[in-house]
mmCIF file of C-alpha atoms in Angstrom:
data_model
loop_
_atom_site.group_PDB
_atom_site.id
_atom_site.type_symbol
_atom_site.label_atom_id
_atom_site.label_comp_id
_atom_site.label_asym_id
_atom_site.label_seq_id
_atom_site.Cartn_x
_atom_site.Cartn_y
_atom_site.Cartn_z
ATOM 1 C CA UNK A 13 155.879 34.006 83.169
ATOM 2 C CA UNK A 14 155.256 33.185 86.639
ATOM 3 C CA UNK A 15 157.530 32.710 89.420
ATOM 4 C CA UNK A 16 157.706 29.074 88.963
ATOM 5 C CA UNK A 17 158.622 29.382 85.277
ATOM 6 C CA UNK A 18 155.175 28.585 84.050
ATOM 7 C CA UNK A 19 153.586 30.764 81.345
ATOM 8 C CA UNK A 20 150.553 32.641 82.776
ATOM 9 C CA UNK A 21 147.884 32.164 80.065
ATOM 10 C CA UNK A 22 145.157 34.368 79.116
ATOM 11 C CA UNK A 23 141.760 33.297 80.160
ATOM 12 C CA UNK A 24 139.043 33.684 77.740
ATOM 13 C CA UNK A 25 137.892 37.040 79.289
ATOM 14 C CA UNK A 26 141.363 38.215 79.370
ATOM 15 C CA UNK A 27 141.895 36.989 75.647
ATOM 16 C CA UNK A 28 138.994 39.228 74.344
ATOM 17 C CA UNK A 29 139.570 42.269 76.176
ATOM 18 C CA UNK A 30 143.256 42.138 75.238
ATOM 19 C CA UNK A 31 142.043 41.572 71.414
ATOM 20 C CA UNK A 32 139.537 44.228 71.743
ATOM 21 C CA UNK A 33 142.596 46.751 73.078
ATOM 22 C CA UNK A 34 144.408 45.485 70.357
ATOM 23 C CA UNK A 35 142.183 46.230 67.711
ATOM 24 C CA UNK A 36 140.807 49.295 68.774
ATOM 25 C CA UNK A 37 144.153 50.513 68.784
ATOM 26 C CA UNK A 38 144.699 49.362 65.158
ATOM 27 C CA UNK A 39 141.578 50.874 63.902
ATOM 28 C CA UNK A 40 142.023 54.227 65.947
ATOM 29 C CA UNK A 41 145.548 54.266 64.523
ATOM 30 C CA UNK A 42 144.275 53.645 61.027
ATOM 31 C CA UNK A 43 141.528 56.543 61.227
ATOM 32 C CA UNK A 44 144.124 58.986 62.357
ATOM 33 C CA UNK A 45 146.816 58.037 59.495
ATOM 34 C CA UNK A 46 144.240 58.041 56.904
ATOM 35 C CA UNK A 47 143.379 61.763 57.893
ATOM 36 C CA UNK A 48 146.677 63.155 57.698
ATOM 37 C CA UNK A 49 147.613 61.032 54.835
ATOM 38 C CA UNK A 50 145.094 63.102 52.641
ATOM 39 C CA UNK A 51 147.388 65.967 53.524
ATOM 40 C CA UNK A 52 150.346 64.288 52.591
ATOM 41 C CA UNK A 53 151.485 63.718 56.301
ATOM 42 C CA UNK A 54 152.481 60.475 58.080
ATOM 43 C CA UNK A 55 151.052 59.949 61.900
ATOM 44 C CA UNK A 56 154.770 60.044 62.797
ATOM 45 C CA UNK A 57 155.618 63.344 61.520
ATOM 46 C CA UNK A 58 152.529 64.910 62.804
ATOM 47 C CA UNK A 59 153.640 63.321 66.002
ATOM 48 C CA UNK A 60 156.915 64.970 66.213
ATOM 49 C CA UNK A 61 155.642 68.203 64.771
ATOM 50 C CA UNK A 62 152.947 68.378 67.590
ATOM 51 C CA UNK A 63 155.486 67.356 70.595
ATOM 52 C CA UNK A 64 157.837 70.258 68.923
ATOM 53 C CA UNK A 65 154.836 72.590 68.921
ATOM 54 C CA UNK A 66 154.644 72.284 72.471
ATOM 55 C CA UNK A 67 157.853 72.504 73.748
ATOM 56 C CA UNK A 68 159.534 75.271 75.171
ATOM 57 C CA UNK A 69 160.956 77.277 72.613
ATOM 58 C CA UNK A 70 159.646 74.604 70.061
ATOM 59 C CA UNK A 71 162.900 72.542 70.604
ATOM 60 C CA UNK A 72 163.712 69.591 72.121
ATOM 61 C CA UNK A 73 166.713 67.049 72.175
ATOM 62 C CA UNK A 74 166.521 64.496 69.625
ATOM 63 C CA UNK A 75 166.788 61.823 72.651
ATOM 64 C CA UNK A 76 163.726 63.690 74.371
ATOM 65 C CA UNK A 77 161.874 63.429 71.371
ATOM 66 C CA UNK A 78 162.320 59.970 70.681
ATOM 67 C CA UNK A 79 161.444 58.973 74.276
ATOM 68 C CA UNK A 80 158.079 61.181 74.123
ATOM 69 C CA UNK A 81 156.948 59.474 70.824
ATOM 70 C CA UNK A 82 158.400 55.680 71.752
ATOM 71 C CA UNK A 83 160.321 55.351 68.790
ATOM 72 C CA UNK A 84 164.051 54.671 68.049
ATOM 73 C CA UNK A 85 166.269 57.324 67.992
ATOM 74 C CA UNK A 86 167.180 56.102 64.409
ATOM 75 C CA UNK A 87 163.401 55.879 63.612
ATOM 76 C CA UNK A 88 163.050 59.639 64.979
ATOM 77 C CA UNK A 89 166.213 60.796 62.971
ATOM 78 C CA UNK A 90 164.784 59.468 59.721
ATOM 79 C CA UNK A 91 161.462 61.292 60.431
ATOM 80 C CA UNK A 92 163.155 64.338 61.066
ATOM 81 C CA UNK A 93 165.366 63.987 57.625
ATOM 82 C CA UNK A 94 162.104 63.873 55.806
ATOM 83 C CA UNK A 95 160.668 67.023 57.942
ATOM 84 C CA UNK A 96 163.681 68.973 57.094
ATOM 85 C CA UNK A 97 163.517 68.560 53.728
ATOM 86 C CA UNK A 98 160.162 69.999 53.667
ATOM 87 C CA UNK A 99 161.256 72.935 55.803
ATOM 88 C CA UNK A 100 158.974 72.028 58.799
ATOM 89 C CA UNK A 101 162.412 71.601 61.136
ATOM 90 C CA UNK A 102 166.089 72.159 61.267
ATOM 91 C CA UNK A 103 168.803 70.591 63.661
ATOM 92 C CA UNK A 104 171.019 72.883 65.943
ATOM 93 C CA UNK A 105 173.493 71.784 68.036
ATOM 94 C CA UNK A 106 172.780 71.762 71.933
ATOM 95 C CA UNK A 107 174.681 74.817 73.829
ATOM 96 C CA UNK A 108 176.831 73.545 76.337
ATOM 97 C CA UNK A 109 177.055 70.024 74.868
ATOM 98 C CA UNK A 110 178.766 69.170 71.653
ATOM 99 C CA UNK A 111 176.945 65.827 71.038
ATOM 100 C CA UNK A 112 173.433 66.881 71.662
ATOM 101 C CA UNK A 113 171.294 67.615 68.800
ATOM 102 C CA UNK A 114 168.114 69.906 69.237
ATOM 103 C CA UNK A 115 165.267 69.564 66.556
ATOM 104 C CA UNK A 116 163.425 72.791 66.046
ATOM 105 C CA UNK A 117 160.381 73.847 64.707
ATOM 106 C CA UNK A 118 160.355 76.204 62.133
ATOM 107 C CA UNK A 119 157.759 78.720 61.377
ATOM 108 C CA UNK A 120 156.784 76.932 58.199
ATOM 109 C CA UNK A 121 156.268 73.880 60.319
ATOM 110 C CA UNK A 122 154.360 75.524 63.141
ATOM 111 C CA UNK A 123 152.012 76.854 60.435
ATOM 112 C CA UNK A 124 151.479 73.156 59.145
ATOM 113 C CA UNK A 125 150.835 72.081 62.647
ATOM 114 C CA UNK A 126 148.365 74.577 63.077
ATOM 115 C CA UNK A 127 147.004 73.616 59.983
ATOM 116 C CA UNK A 128 146.906 69.805 60.429
ATOM 117 C CA UNK A 129 145.991 70.143 64.375
ATOM 118 C CA UNK A 130 141.971 70.303 63.374
ATOM 119 C CA UNK A 131 142.423 67.305 61.170
ATOM 120 C CA UNK A 132 144.165 65.368 63.872
ATOM 121 C CA UNK A 133 141.746 66.354 66.729
ATOM 122 C CA UNK A 134 138.858 65.364 64.536
ATOM 123 C CA UNK A 135 140.033 61.888 63.639
ATOM 124 C CA UNK A 136 140.772 61.703 67.616
ATOM 125 C CA UNK A 137 137.311 62.351 68.251
ATOM 126 C CA UNK A 138 135.669 60.330 65.529
ATOM 127 C CA UNK A 139 138.196 57.026 66.244
ATOM 128 C CA UNK A 140 137.781 57.326 70.149
ATOM 129 C CA UNK A 141 136.281 60.187 72.070
ATOM 130 C CA UNK A 142 132.837 60.100 70.092
ATOM 131 C CA UNK A 143 132.094 56.458 71.558
ATOM 132 C CA UNK A 144 133.215 57.229 75.053
ATOM 133 C CA UNK A 145 131.774 59.497 77.580
ATOM 134 C CA UNK A 146 133.933 62.049 79.493
ATOM 135 C CA UNK A 147 134.197 59.710 82.533
ATOM 136 C CA UNK A 148 135.114 56.605 80.725
ATOM 137 C CA UNK A 149 137.683 58.445 78.391
ATOM 138 C CA UNK A 150 139.549 59.969 81.794
ATOM 139 C CA UNK A 151 139.179 56.549 83.296
ATOM 140 C CA UNK A 152 140.772 54.827 80.165
ATOM 141 C CA UNK A 153 143.733 57.347 80.161
ATOM 142 C CA UNK A 154 144.244 56.943 83.825
ATOM 143 C CA UNK A 155 144.906 53.097 83.393
ATOM 144 C CA UNK A 156 146.874 53.808 79.922
ATOM 145 C CA UNK A 157 149.119 55.973 82.165
ATOM 146 C CA UNK A 158 149.666 53.312 84.959
ATOM 147 C CA UNK A 159 150.431 50.769 81.800
ATOM 148 C CA UNK A 160 152.953 53.329 80.699
ATOM 149 C CA UNK A 161 154.751 54.238 83.737
ATOM 150 C CA UNK A 162 154.737 50.491 84.615
ATOM 151 C CA UNK A 163 156.386 49.737 81.493
ATOM 152 C CA UNK A 164 158.855 52.787 81.655
ATOM 153 C CA UNK A 165 159.628 51.836 85.309
ATOM 154 C CA UNK A 166 160.586 47.998 84.074
ATOM 155 C CA UNK A 167 163.373 49.876 81.886
ATOM 156 C CA UNK A 168 161.170 48.948 78.374
ATOM 157 C CA UNK A 169 161.317 52.422 77.592
ATOM 158 C CA UNK A 170 162.021 55.841 78.745
ATOM 159 C CA UNK A 171 159.989 58.561 81.072
ATOM 160 C CA UNK A 172 157.361 60.672 79.552
ATOM 161 C CA UNK A 173 155.773 63.857 80.715
#
């Protein structure tokens, strides 16, 4: 809302741009999900595995992981449980903090994410990168990083890398 309490409606160009952004995200996510589903892995599962594979020691606090993937702690916990059943992750207590829980990528999980990474990267290229120049992609990334920072600074989510 504006300062006077009135709703700031989207003008026709803003509406068209917003709908294109929204539809493109849904279509990109669908492409990525379908590629991973062919390997019996969900997008959220792959995202957690990927974040763990990039973390120091292949481990992250559950709270930090939830912030990185922009999901509730409860949802991350449920996903972690599914990954634990598959032997891809394990939970450890954080040293020095009896309340903290670390999610750790196992060797089997590392092998899985290494096998899935080319599938995921190809789906990202197919869904987005192949349709933009490098300059457009980098510019779009900067714009979206600004949106992330603004939303996280307004208290809607926690900080990311």
